[in-house]
Structures are given as C-alpha cells and as structure tokens.
Amino acid sequence: MDRVVYDRMAAHDTTHWWYRARREILSDYLARWGKVPRDARILEIGCGTGHNLPMLAQFGDVDAIEIDESAGAFASERLGKPVGTSPLPELEGVAPASYDLVAVLDVVEHVDDDVAALKGIARALKPGGQILITVPAHQWMWSAHDVVNHHKRRYSKKTLIAALDAAGLSYRKLGWFNSLLFPVAVAARFAGKLMGKDDSDDSPPPKLLNTAFEKIFGLERHLVGRVPLPPGLSIIVLAMKP
C-alpha cells in the first residue's frame, strides 16, 4: 500500500467508524461461528498497524505478520512482541500445522496469486483449523481507493468461492457485510467519479457523521452469519481444510 495509507491507519484506526464497527462485527462473528478452541494459537497475516490484534487476543495467543516495516513496528508495540515479516504465499519461518486460526482481513486482494496465498495459509493450520477471510467486493466499484491500497482485484461471491475451491478449501458462513451503508457508498463513489473527485482519502468524516456511520455499520454484528444480508462493500467467510 502507499505510505499514506499506513499513516492514516495509524492515525485513525481507533476512531474511524469503519475500523471500530468492523472489529465489533468480527468479534461477534468469531464468537458465534468460529468454534475457536480455548487457548487457541492465532496468526494474523497482514496486520497493518495491529488494530485487530487486541480483538483477536480475546480468542487466544496471537502472533502477527506485516511486511511494511513501519506498520509492523507499530503493531509490535501493540502486541508486546515482535511481528514477523514473511510474505505470502511462502510464509517462510511459519511452522506448518501450528495455528488454530489464521486471520487475513482485507489481505488476499493485495496478492498477485490469491490461490497460492490461500494454500500457503492453509499449510499453517492445525487439523481442524480455520481461516477468517474478509475481502472487498464488486470489481465495478474499482476506484482510486483500490489503487493507493495496491489491490489486485475486488471479489464477487463467485470469484472468492472459485479461489477457495482452487486452493482445496471448504468454507462456511460466507456472506456479504457492510451492507447497510452500501447504497450510501455506491452513491458517493459514483458521484465522486462524475465530479472527478479522488476517493482515496479515508480519513474519518466529521464527528457526528462518524458516530452515525459507526452505529449503523455496527448493527450488522447481530446479523452477519445469521441472516443473508444484501450486497455489501465486503465479503466474509470461514475457510478450512476439508
């Protein structure tokens, strides 16, 4: 990702509505559907500034990987131990069959070969282990935001399932999320394109709007995995070796 993306993440990952509500949704999703064993070993790949690590630590002992040096240093302070730097798909130094849960949260869209990446992640799983995956949705929503984030693709359910199948992974609880605000996002994205406005600045909106968006998005913690949501900005799934 461009340096500015990491800088904004470090500045806003505790206050921005998207980060805050998404952590609540992921926490509830894992608690309800993850079946993570007590004292689980957990690895987050592509942890950025480490803003998800305290949430994941509710479920077990967490390790992390981040290939950006500055973001990794920030994450190491939050985690209280060194963050690894091994890139996908090789994950050099990560012992096979060593983790109960691997989290790749908006990560595989950054990798040239997503199938190879998923296979590499699967090698790190213990028998019965799971991969928590989130990805951005809808290739037709491609914009400057994807460019500065160095995305290779956005996903549909069909293309994500195809990647999971090609990697030899089964899956469950695959569905949309960030659906309640999807119409607002689509309108803003197309308005920006018509006006020639760059949408790559993901700094928080004004405080009242930030709070409103967090509350609306946060409502999905009660819905994701329980009911089929309409199309959203993201897709979530739990994958595992058959």
CSV table of C-alpha atoms in Angstrom, one decimal:
chain,number,residue,atom,x,y,z
A,1,MET,CA,0.0,0.0,0.0
A,2,ASP,CA,1.1,3.6,-0.4
A,3,ARG,CA,2.8,5.1,2.6
A,4,VAL,CA,-0.1,7.5,3.2
A,5,VAL,CA,-2.5,4.6,3.7
A,6,TYR,CA,-0.4,3.2,6.6
A,7,ASP,CA,0.0,6.7,8.1
A,8,ARG,CA,-3.8,7.2,8.0
A,9,MET,CA,-4.4,3.8,9.5
A,10,ALA,CA,-2.0,4.6,12.4
A,11,ALA,CA,-3.7,8.0,13.0
A,12,HIS,CA,-7.3,6.8,12.8
A,13,ASP,CA,-7.7,3.1,13.5
A,14,THR,CA,-9.0,3.7,17.0
A,15,THR,CA,-11.5,6.4,16.0
A,16,HIS,CA,-12.7,5.8,12.4
A,17,TRP,CA,-16.2,4.3,12.2
A,18,TRP,CA,-15.1,1.6,9.8
A,19,TYR,CA,-12.3,0.2,11.9
A,20,ARG,CA,-14.3,0.4,15.1
A,21,ALA,CA,-17.5,-1.2,13.9
A,22,ARG,CA,-15.7,-3.9,11.9
A,23,ARG,CA,-13.8,-5.1,14.9
A,24,GLU,CA,-17.1,-5.5,16.8
A,25,ILE,CA,-18.6,-7.4,13.9
A,26,LEU,CA,-15.6,-9.7,13.5
A,27,SER,CA,-15.5,-10.3,17.3
A,28,ASP,CA,-19.2,-11.4,17.3
A,29,TYR,CA,-18.8,-13.4,14.1
A,30,LEU,CA,-15.9,-15.4,15.6
A,31,ALA,CA,-17.5,-15.9,19.0
A,32,ARG,CA,-20.7,-17.1,17.4
A,33,TRP,CA,-19.4,-19.2,14.4
A,34,GLY,CA,-15.7,-19.6,14.8
A,35,LYS,CA,-15.6,-22.5,17.2
A,36,VAL,CA,-12.1,-21.4,18.2
A,37,PRO,CA,-10.7,-23.8,20.9
A,38,ARG,CA,-9.8,-22.5,24.3
A,39,ASP,CA,-6.2,-21.2,24.4
A,40,ALA,CA,-6.1,-21.2,20.6
A,41,ARG,CA,-3.0,-20.2,18.6
A,42,ILE,CA,-3.9,-17.4,16.3
A,43,LEU,CA,-2.0,-15.7,13.5
A,44,GLU,CA,-3.0,-12.5,11.7
A,45,ILE,CA,-1.3,-12.1,8.3
A,46,GLY,CA,-1.1,-8.5,7.0
A,47,CYS,CA,-1.9,-7.0,10.4
A,48,GLY,CA,-1.1,-3.4,9.4
A,49,THR,CA,-0.8,-1.2,12.5
A,50,GLY,CA,-2.1,-4.0,14.7
A,51,HIS,CA,-5.5,-2.6,15.3
A,52,ASN,CA,-7.2,-6.0,15.1
A,53,LEU,CA,-4.8,-7.8,17.5
A,54,PRO,CA,-6.5,-6.9,20.8
A,55,MET,CA,-9.8,-8.2,19.4
A,56,LEU,CA,-8.2,-11.4,18.2
A,57,ALA,CA,-6.5,-11.8,21.6
A,58,GLN,CA,-9.9,-12.4,23.1
A,59,PHE,CA,-9.8,-15.8,21.5
A,60,GLY,CA,-6.2,-17.0,22.2
A,61,ASP,CA,-2.5,-16.3,21.9
A,62,VAL,CA,-1.8,-14.1,18.9
A,63,ASP,CA,1.1,-13.8,16.5
A,64,ALA,CA,1.2,-11.4,13.6
A,65,ILE,CA,2.9,-10.8,10.3
A,66,GLU,CA,3.3,-7.4,8.5
A,67,ILE,CA,5.6,-6.8,5.6
A,68,ASP,CA,5.6,-3.0,5.9
A,69,GLU,CA,8.4,-2.1,8.4
A,70,SER,CA,6.9,1.0,9.9
A,71,ALA,CA,3.4,-0.5,10.3
A,72,GLY,CA,5.0,-3.7,11.7
A,73,ALA,CA,6.9,-1.7,14.3
A,74,PHE,CA,3.7,0.0,15.4
A,75,ALA,CA,1.9,-3.4,15.6
A,76,SER,CA,4.8,-4.9,17.6
A,77,GLU,CA,4.3,-2.2,20.3
A,78,ARG,CA,0.6,-3.1,20.5
A,79,LEU,CA,1.2,-6.8,20.5
A,80,GLY,CA,4.1,-6.7,23.0
A,81,LYS,CA,6.3,-9.0,20.9
A,82,PRO,CA,8.0,-8.9,17.5
A,83,VAL,CA,5.8,-9.1,14.4
A,84,GLY,CA,7.0,-11.3,11.6
A,85,THR,CA,7.8,-10.1,8.1
A,86,SER,CA,7.3,-13.3,6.0
A,87,PRO,CA,5.3,-12.5,2.8
A,88,LEU,CA,2.6,-14.6,1.3
A,89,PRO,CA,2.5,-17.2,-0.2
A,90,GLU,CA,5.7,-18.7,1.2
A,91,LEU,CA,5.3,-17.6,4.8
A,92,GLU,CA,8.9,-18.5,5.4
A,93,GLY,CA,9.6,-19.4,9.1
A,94,VAL,CA,5.9,-20.1,9.9
A,95,ALA,CA,5.8,-23.7,11.1
A,96,PRO,CA,3.3,-26.0,9.3
A,97,ALA,CA,0.2,-27.1,11.2
A,98,SER,CA,0.8,-24.6,14.0
A,99,TYR,CA,-2.3,-22.4,14.2
A,100,ASP,CA,-5.9,-22.9,15.1
A,101,LEU,CA,-7.0,-19.7,13.4
A,102,VAL,CA,-5.4,-17.5,10.7
A,103,ALA,CA,-7.0,-14.1,10.1
A,104,VAL,CA,-6.5,-12.4,6.7
A,105,LEU,CA,-8.6,-9.3,6.9
A,106,ASP,CA,-8.6,-7.5,3.6
A,107,VAL,CA,-5.3,-9.0,2.6
A,108,VAL,CA,-5.7,-11.6,-0.2
A,109,GLU,CA,-6.8,-8.9,-2.7
A,110,HIS,CA,-3.3,-7.5,-2.4
A,111,VAL,CA,-1.5,-10.7,-3.5
A,112,ASP,CA,-0.9,-11.5,-7.2
A,113,ASP,CA,-1.7,-15.2,-6.8
A,114,ASP,CA,-4.6,-15.5,-4.3
A,115,VAL,CA,-4.9,-19.2,-4.7
A,116,ALA,CA,-1.2,-19.8,-3.9
A,117,ALA,CA,-1.7,-17.4,-0.9
A,118,LEU,CA,-4.6,-19.4,0.4
A,119,LYS,CA,-2.7,-22.7,0.0
A,120,GLY,CA,0.2,-21.1,2.0
A,121,ILE,CA,-2.1,-20.0,4.7
A,122,ALA,CA,-3.7,-23.5,4.9
A,123,ARG,CA,-0.3,-25.1,5.5
A,124,ALA,CA,-0.1,-23.1,8.7
A,125,LEU,CA,-3.3,-24.5,10.0
A,126,LYS,CA,-3.6,-27.3,12.5
A,127,PRO,CA,-6.1,-30.1,11.7
A,128,GLY,CA,-9.5,-28.6,12.1
A,129,GLY,CA,-8.0,-25.0,11.9
A,130,GLN,CA,-9.8,-22.2,10.2
A,131,ILE,CA,-9.1,-19.1,8.1
A,132,LEU,CA,-11.1,-15.9,8.8
A,133,ILE,CA,-11.2,-14.1,5.5
A,134,THR,CA,-12.6,-10.7,4.5
A,135,VAL,CA,-12.2,-9.1,1.1
A,136,PRO,CA,-13.5,-6.0,-0.7
A,137,ALA,CA,-16.4,-6.7,-3.0
A,138,HIS,CA,-17.6,-5.7,-6.6
A,139,GLN,CA,-15.0,-5.2,-9.3
A,140,TRP,CA,-17.3,-2.5,-10.8
A,141,MET,CA,-16.6,-0.3,-7.7
A,142,TRP,CA,-12.9,-0.1,-8.5
A,143,SER,CA,-11.6,3.4,-7.8
A,144,ALA,CA,-8.6,5.4,-6.6
A,145,HIS,CA,-9.1,3.8,-3.2
A,146,ASP,CA,-8.1,0.5,-4.7
A,147,VAL,CA,-5.1,2.0,-6.5
A,148,VAL,CA,-3.5,3.5,-3.4
A,149,ASN,CA,-4.2,0.3,-1.5
A,150,HIS,CA,-2.4,-1.7,-4.2
A,151,HIS,CA,-5.4,-4.0,-4.7
A,152,LYS,CA,-5.1,-6.6,-7.5
A,153,ARG,CA,-8.8,-7.3,-7.6
A,154,ARG,CA,-12.2,-6.9,-5.8
A,155,TYR,CA,-14.3,-10.0,-5.3
A,156,SER,CA,-17.7,-11.4,-6.0
A,157,LYS,CA,-19.0,-14.4,-4.1
A,158,LYS,CA,-18.4,-16.4,-7.2
A,159,THR,CA,-14.8,-15.4,-7.6
A,160,LEU,CA,-14.0,-15.9,-3.9
A,161,ILE,CA,-15.6,-19.3,-3.9
A,162,ALA,CA,-13.6,-20.2,-7.1
A,163,ALA,CA,-10.3,-19.2,-5.3
A,164,LEU,CA,-11.2,-21.3,-2.2
A,165,ASP,CA,-12.1,-24.3,-4.3
A,166,ALA,CA,-8.9,-24.0,-6.3
A,167,ALA,CA,-6.9,-23.9,-3.0
A,168,GLY,CA,-8.6,-27.0,-1.8
A,169,LEU,CA,-10.5,-25.3,1.0
A,170,SER,CA,-14.0,-25.8,2.2
A,171,TYR,CA,-16.0,-22.9,3.7
A,172,ARG,CA,-19.0,-21.9,5.7
A,173,LYS,CA,-20.8,-18.7,6.7
A,174,LEU,CA,-19.8,-16.9,3.5
A,175,GLY,CA,-21.8,-13.7,3.0
A,176,TRP,CA,-21.9,-10.0,2.5
A,177,PHE,CA,-21.3,-7.4,5.1
A,178,ASN,CA,-21.1,-3.6,5.3
A,179,SER,CA,-24.4,-3.8,3.6
A,180,LEU,CA,-26.5,-1.3,5.5
A,181,LEU,CA,-24.3,1.6,4.2
A,182,PHE,CA,-23.8,0.1,0.8
A,183,PRO,CA,-26.2,2.4,-1.0
A,184,VAL,CA,-24.5,5.4,0.5
A,185,ALA,CA,-21.1,4.1,-0.5
A,186,VAL,CA,-22.2,3.4,-4.1
A,187,ALA,CA,-23.8,6.9,-4.4
A,188,ALA,CA,-20.7,8.6,-3.0
A,189,ARG,CA,-18.4,6.5,-5.3
A,190,PHE,CA,-20.3,7.4,-8.5
A,191,ALA,CA,-20.8,11.0,-7.5
A,192,GLY,CA,-17.0,11.2,-6.9
A,193,LYS,CA,-16.3,9.7,-10.4
A,194,LEU,CA,-18.7,12.1,-12.1
A,195,MET,CA,-17.1,15.1,-10.3
A,196,GLY,CA,-13.6,13.8,-10.9
A,197,LYS,CA,-13.0,13.6,-7.1
A,198,ASP,CA,-10.3,11.3,-5.7
A,199,ASP,CA,-11.9,9.0,-3.1
A,200,SER,CA,-8.6,7.6,-1.8
A,201,ASP,CA,-8.7,9.8,1.3
A,202,ASP,CA,-10.2,7.5,4.0
A,203,SER,CA,-9.8,9.9,6.9
A,204,PRO,CA,-12.8,10.0,9.3
A,205,PRO,CA,-15.8,12.2,8.4
A,206,PRO,CA,-17.0,14.9,10.8
A,207,LYS,CA,-17.6,13.6,14.3
A,208,LEU,CA,-21.4,13.3,14.2
A,209,LEU,CA,-21.3,11.5,10.9
A,210,ASN,CA,-18.5,9.3,12.0
A,211,THR,CA,-20.6,8.3,15.1
A,212,ALA,CA,-23.7,7.7,12.9
A,213,PHE,CA,-21.9,5.5,10.5
A,214,GLU,CA,-20.3,3.5,13.3
A,215,LYS,CA,-23.7,2.9,14.9
A,216,ILE,CA,-25.3,1.9,11.5
A,217,PHE,CA,-22.5,-0.4,10.5
A,218,GLY,CA,-22.3,-1.8,14.0
A,219,LEU,CA,-25.8,-3.1,13.8
A,220,GLU,CA,-24.5,-5.8,11.4
A,221,ARG,CA,-22.8,-7.6,14.4
A,222,HIS,CA,-26.3,-9.0,15.1
A,223,LEU,CA,-26.9,-10.1,11.5
A,224,VAL,CA,-23.7,-11.3,9.9
A,225,GLY,CA,-23.8,-15.1,9.6
A,226,ARG,CA,-27.3,-15.2,11.0
A,227,VAL,CA,-29.3,-13.9,8.1
A,228,PRO,CA,-28.4,-13.4,4.4
A,229,LEU,CA,-27.5,-9.7,4.0
A,230,PRO,CA,-28.0,-7.9,0.7
A,231,PRO,CA,-24.9,-7.0,-1.3
A,232,GLY,CA,-22.3,-5.0,0.7
A,233,LEU,CA,-18.9,-3.5,0.4
A,234,SER,CA,-17.2,-6.6,1.7
A,235,ILE,CA,-17.4,-10.4,1.9
A,236,ILE,CA,-16.6,-12.6,4.9
A,237,VAL,CA,-16.1,-16.3,5.2
A,238,LEU,CA,-14.6,-19.0,7.4
A,239,ALA,CA,-12.5,-21.4,5.4
A,240,MET,CA,-10.9,-24.7,6.4
A,241,LYS,CA,-9.1,-27.8,5.1
A,242,PRO,CA,-11.7,-30.5,4.2
